[in-house]
PDB file of C-alpha atoms in Angstrom:
ATOM      1  CA  GLN A  21     124.855  18.482-114.574  1.00 90.00           C
ATOM      2  CA  VAL A  22     123.639  22.060-114.218  1.00 94.00           C
ATOM      3  CA  ARG A  23     120.541  23.082-116.132  1.00 97.00           C
ATOM      4  CA  LEU A  24     120.635  26.670-117.372  1.00 98.00           C
ATOM      5  CA  VAL A  25     117.660  28.611-118.677  1.00 96.00           C
ATOM      6  CA  GLU A  26     118.111  31.984-120.335  1.00 96.00           C
ATOM      7  CA  SER A  27     115.499  34.673-120.902  1.00 96.00           C
ATOM      8  CA  GLY A  28     115.226  38.316-121.907  1.00 96.00           C
ATOM      9  CA  GLY A  29     116.438  38.367-125.490  1.00 94.00           C
ATOM     10  CA  GLY A  30     114.650  40.332-128.181  1.00 97.00           C
ATOM     11  CA  SER A  31     114.930  42.921-130.929  1.00 98.00           C
ATOM     12  CA  VAL A  32     115.915  46.542-130.374  1.00 98.00           C
ATOM     13  CA  GLN A  33     117.251  49.445-132.383  1.00 98.00           C
ATOM     14  CA  ALA A  34     120.841  50.608-132.075  1.00 98.00           C
ATOM     15  CA  GLY A  35     121.352  52.476-128.841  1.00 98.00           C
ATOM     16  CA  GLY A  36     118.670  50.473-127.063  1.00 98.00           C
ATOM     17  CA  SER A  37     118.901  48.239-124.011  1.00 98.00           C
ATOM     18  CA  LEU A  38     118.027  44.693-123.029  1.00 98.00           C
ATOM     19  CA  ARG A  39     118.324  42.695-119.827  1.00 98.00           C
ATOM     20  CA  LEU A  40     119.215  39.021-120.013  1.00 98.00           C
ATOM     21  CA  SER A  41     118.712  36.547-117.181  1.00 98.00           C
ATOM     22  CA  CYS A  42     120.044  33.057-116.590  1.00 98.00           C
ATOM     23  CA  LYS A  43     118.695  30.699-113.978  1.00 97.00           C
ATOM     24  CA  ALA A  44     120.866  27.772-112.903  1.00 97.00           C
ATOM     25  CA  SER A  45     119.318  24.670-111.355  1.00 97.00           C
ATOM     26  CA  VAL A  46     121.980  24.412-108.657  1.00 94.00           C
ATOM     27  CA  TYR A  47     124.804  26.396-107.106  1.00 91.00           C
ATOM     28  CA  THR A  48     127.956  26.820-109.199  1.00 93.00           C
ATOM     29  CA  GLN A  49     131.093  28.811-108.494  1.00 94.00           C
ATOM     30  CA  SER A  50     131.173  30.696-111.779  1.00 96.00           C
ATOM     31  CA  LEU A  51     128.626  31.766-114.335  1.00 97.00           C
ATOM     32  CA  ALA A  52     129.225  33.597-117.574  1.00 98.00           C
ATOM     33  CA  TRP A  53     127.657  34.899-120.736  1.00 98.00           C
ATOM     34  CA  PHE A  54     129.083  33.954-124.095  1.00 98.00           C
ATOM     35  CA  ARG A  55     127.719  34.882-127.497  1.00 98.00           C
ATOM     36  CA  GLN A  56     127.804  33.488-130.984  1.00 97.00           C
ATOM     37  CA  ARG A  57     127.376  35.902-133.861  1.00 95.00           C
ATOM     38  CA  PRO A  58     126.375  34.652-137.306  1.00 90.00           C
ATOM     39  CA  GLY A  59     129.346  32.997-138.998  1.00 93.00           C
ATOM     40  CA  GLU A  60     131.618  33.620-136.011  1.00 95.00           C
ATOM     41  CA  GLU A  61     133.059  31.482-133.243  1.00 95.00           C
ATOM     42  CA  ARG A  62     131.648  31.624-129.744  1.00 97.00           C
ATOM     43  CA  GLU A  63     133.206  34.399-127.650  1.00 97.00           C
ATOM     44  CA  GLY A  64     133.080  35.360-124.000  1.00 98.00           C
ATOM     45  CA  VAL A  65     131.136  38.453-123.002  1.00 98.00           C
ATOM     46  CA  ALA A  66     131.147  38.678-119.198  1.00 98.00           C
ATOM     47  CA  SER A  67     131.719  36.396-116.224  1.00 98.00           C
ATOM     48  CA  TRP A  68     130.906  36.418-112.502  1.00 97.00           C
ATOM     49  CA  ASN A  69     131.771  34.220-109.590  1.00 96.00           C
ATOM     50  CA  THR A  70     130.295  33.800-106.141  1.00 94.00           C
ATOM     51  CA  TRP A  71     133.101  35.892-104.653  1.00 94.00           C
ATOM     52  CA  GLY A  72     131.865  38.835-106.743  1.00 93.00           C
ATOM     53  CA  ASP A  73     134.701  38.897-109.261  1.00 96.00           C
ATOM     54  CA  THR A  74     133.656  39.997-112.749  1.00 97.00           C
ATOM     55  CA  ARG A  75     135.420  40.004-116.075  1.00 97.00           C
ATOM     56  CA  TYR A  76     134.433  41.604-119.378  1.00 98.00           C
ATOM     57  CA  ALA A  77     135.510  41.225-122.962  1.00 98.00           C
ATOM     58  CA  ASP A  78     137.237  44.268-124.414  1.00 97.00           C
ATOM     59  CA  PHE A  79     134.412  44.922-126.863  1.00 96.00           C
ATOM     60  CA  VAL A  80     132.003  45.506-123.972  1.00 95.00           C
ATOM     61  CA  ALA A  81     133.724  48.870-123.356  1.00 91.00           C
ATOM     62  CA  GLY A  82     131.549  49.779-120.374  1.00 94.00           C
ATOM     63  CA  ARG A  83     128.233  49.109-122.130  1.00 98.00           C
ATOM     64  CA  PHE A  84     127.256  45.885-120.343  1.00 98.00           C
ATOM     65  CA  THR A  85     126.983  45.038-116.650  1.00 98.00           C
ATOM     66  CA  VAL A  86     126.976  41.504-115.240  1.00 98.00           C
ATOM     67  CA  SER A  87     125.653  40.626-111.817  1.00 97.00           C
ATOM     68  CA  GLY A  88     124.861  37.425-109.988  1.00 96.00           C
ATOM     69  CA  ASP A  89     123.039  36.094-106.977  1.00 94.00           C
ATOM     70  CA  SER A  90     124.435  32.936-105.426  1.00 90.00           C
ATOM     71  CA  ASP A  91     121.324  32.343-103.310  1.00 92.00           C
ATOM     72  CA  SER A  92     118.982  32.205-106.278  1.00 91.00           C
ATOM     73  CA  HIS A  93     121.609  30.853-108.728  1.00 94.00           C
ATOM     74  CA  THR A  94     120.899  33.615-111.220  1.00 96.00           C
ATOM     75  CA  LEU A  95     123.064  35.676-113.526  1.00 97.00           C
ATOM     76  CA  THR A  96     121.943  38.904-115.137  1.00 98.00           C
ATOM     77  CA  LEU A  97     123.459  40.830-118.025  1.00 98.00           C
ATOM     78  CA  GLN A  98     122.338  44.406-118.603  1.00 98.00           C
ATOM     79  CA  LEU A  99     123.029  45.419-122.186  1.00 98.00           C
ATOM     80  CA  ASN A 100     123.094  49.161-122.886  1.00 98.00           C
ATOM     81  CA  ASN A 101     123.967  51.203-125.966  1.00 98.00           C
ATOM     82  CA  LEU A 102     123.575  48.144-128.153  1.00 98.00           C
ATOM     83  CA  LYS A 103     125.139  48.093-131.606  1.00 98.00           C
ATOM     84  CA  PRO A 104     124.182  46.051-134.684  1.00 97.00           C
ATOM     85  CA  GLU A 105     127.378  44.050-134.219  1.00 97.00           C
ATOM     86  CA  ASP A 106     126.033  42.854-130.858  1.00 98.00           C
ATOM     87  CA  THR A 107     123.464  40.766-132.740  1.00 97.00           C
ATOM     88  CA  ALA A 108     124.057  37.199-131.566  1.00 98.00           C
ATOM     89  CA  VAL A 109     122.748  34.273-129.600  1.00 98.00           C
ATOM     90  CA  TYR A 110     123.714  34.930-125.995  1.00 98.00           C
ATOM     91  CA  ILE A 111     124.478  31.749-124.068  1.00 98.00           C
ATOM     92  CA  CYS A 112     124.795  31.213-120.338  1.00 98.00           C
ATOM     93  CA  ALA A 113     127.463  28.846-119.008  1.00 98.00           C
ATOM     94  CA  ALA A 114     128.334  27.388-115.612  1.00 97.00           C
ATOM     95  CA  ALA A 115     131.696  26.307-114.207  1.00 96.00           C
ATOM     96  CA  HIS A 116     132.688  24.471-111.041  1.00 94.00           C
ATOM     97  CA  VAL A 117     135.872  26.473-110.573  1.00 92.00           C
ATOM     98  CA  ARG A 118     136.351  29.890-109.029  1.00 89.00           C
ATOM     99  CA  TYR A 119     138.290  31.623-111.785  1.00 89.00           C
ATOM    100  CA  ALA A 120     136.647  30.347-114.927  1.00 88.00           C
ATOM    101  CA  VAL A 121     136.719  33.900-116.341  1.00 92.00           C
ATOM    102  CA  LEU A 122     135.996  33.998-120.119  1.00 96.00           C
ATOM    103  CA  TYR A 123     137.806  30.802-121.100  1.00 95.00           C
ATOM    104  CA  ALA A 124     135.172  28.528-122.619  1.00 95.00           C
ATOM    105  CA  PRO A 125     136.936  25.210-121.844  1.00 96.00           C
ATOM    106  CA  ASN A 126     136.577  26.011-118.127  1.00 96.00           C
ATOM    107  CA  TYR A 127     132.796  25.773-118.428  1.00 97.00           C
ATOM    108  CA  ASP A 128     131.000  22.486-117.971  1.00 95.00           C
ATOM    109  CA  ASP A 129     127.384  23.257-118.703  1.00 97.00           C
ATOM    110  CA  TRP A 130     125.702  25.449-121.295  1.00 98.00           C
ATOM    111  CA  GLY A 131     122.229  26.819-121.876  1.00 98.00           C
ATOM    112  CA  GLN A 132     120.348  26.879-125.165  1.00 97.00           C
ATOM    113  CA  GLY A 133     120.821  30.606-125.647  1.00 97.00           C
ATOM    114  CA  THR A 134     118.610  33.616-126.246  1.00 98.00           C
ATOM    115  CA  GLN A 135     118.599  35.702-129.418  1.00 98.00           C
ATOM    116  CA  VAL A 136     119.520  39.382-129.345  1.00 98.00           C
ATOM    117  CA  THR A 137     118.933  41.319-132.559  1.00 98.00           C
ATOM    118  CA  VAL A 138     119.997  44.946-132.945  1.00 98.00           C
ATOM    119  CA  SER A 139     118.859  46.884-136.000  1.00 98.00           C
ATOM    120  CA  PRO A 140     120.601  50.015-137.325  1.00 96.00           C
TER     121      PRO A 140
END
């Protein structure tokens, strides 16, 4: 089982930026960020694998950037131009397959999440 620890959440005004980090306890082939907004189902945000492939949800629209480091087992999500509708718990996930992309059932292990709150 992979232990995942997220950090970097917080509160910002619309248009602001945050940087989220996820530290995995061991090497995994794919890491991703999902989010759960109040009253909504969990949705994929961005994924990365150790071959450098990245995928983004359509709503990201160029505002977020995901990057990973396979040596340190870390995943980073830079959030720019945040909107109130980005308010959510952001959750890191790990998969043992190469192309896990943003399909939640592909992921085996999940972190506890970090809260991002964006005010108007």
